[in-house]
Coordinates of C-alpha atoms in Angstrom, one line a residue:
M23 CA 0.0 0.0 0.0
V24 CA 2.8 2.4 0.9
L25 CA 4.8 1.4 -2.1
I26 CA 1.9 2.2 -4.4
F27 CA 1.6 5.6 -2.8
I28 CA 5.3 6.3 -3.3
L29 CA 5.1 5.2 -6.9
K30 CA 2.2 7.5 -7.5
I31 CA 4.1 10.4 -6.0
A32 CA 7.1 9.6 -8.1
L33 CA 5.0 9.5 -11.3
A34 CA 3.4 12.8 -10.3
F35 CA 6.8 14.4 -9.8
Y36 CA 8.1 13.0 -13.1
F37 CA 5.0 14.3 -14.9
S38 CA 5.4 17.7 -13.2
A39 CA 9.1 18.0 -14.1
I40 CA 8.5 17.0 -17.7
T41 CA 5.7 19.6 -18.0
F42 CA 7.5 22.3 -16.1
L43 CA 10.7 22.0 -18.0
T44 CA 8.7 21.7 -21.3
I45 CA 10.5 18.5 -22.3
G46 CA 7.3 16.6 -23.2
Y47 CA 8.5 13.0 -23.9
G48 CA 4.9 11.9 -24.6
D49 CA 5.0 8.8 -22.3
C50 CA 2.9 10.4 -19.6
L51 CA -0.4 12.0 -20.5
P52 CA -2.7 14.1 -18.3
V53 CA -6.2 12.8 -17.7
G54 CA -9.3 14.5 -16.2
Y55 CA -9.1 18.0 -14.9
I56 CA -5.3 17.9 -15.0
K57 CA -5.5 18.4 -18.8
W58 CA -6.3 22.0 -18.0
L59 CA -3.6 22.5 -15.4
A60 CA -0.7 21.0 -17.4
P61 CA -0.5 23.8 -20.0
L62 CA -0.6 26.3 -17.1
E63 CA 2.3 24.5 -15.4
G64 CA 4.2 24.4 -18.7
W65 CA 3.7 28.2 -19.2
M66 CA 4.8 28.9 -15.7
G67 CA 7.9 26.8 -16.3
M68 CA 8.9 28.8 -19.3
F69 CA 8.1 32.1 -17.6
L70 CA 10.0 31.3 -14.4
M71 CA 13.1 30.0 -16.2
A72 CA 13.2 33.2 -18.3
Y73 CA 12.6 35.3 -15.2
F74 CA 15.4 33.7 -13.2
T75 CA 17.8 33.8 -16.2
V76 CA 17.2 37.6 -16.5
A77 CA 17.7 38.0 -12.7
F78 CA 20.9 36.0 -12.8
V79 CA 22.3 37.9 -15.7
R80 CA 21.4 41.2 -14.2
K81 CA 23.2 40.2 -11.0
I82 CA 26.3 39.2 -12.9
L83 CA 26.4 42.4 -14.9
R84 CA 26.3 44.7 -11.8

């Protein structure tokens, strides 16, 4: 029972990382209401990576 829970958490983390980093292997697909949250997470991933890159470069250039 605990092993199943751990595997579900691991799969959720894998899906979240693939979506957030906009890799999209295609082996893990969202179902249900998550279909509407996955694009939002992908967009947030692109936005936050760009934001932190700009912040990092600004800090280096100062």
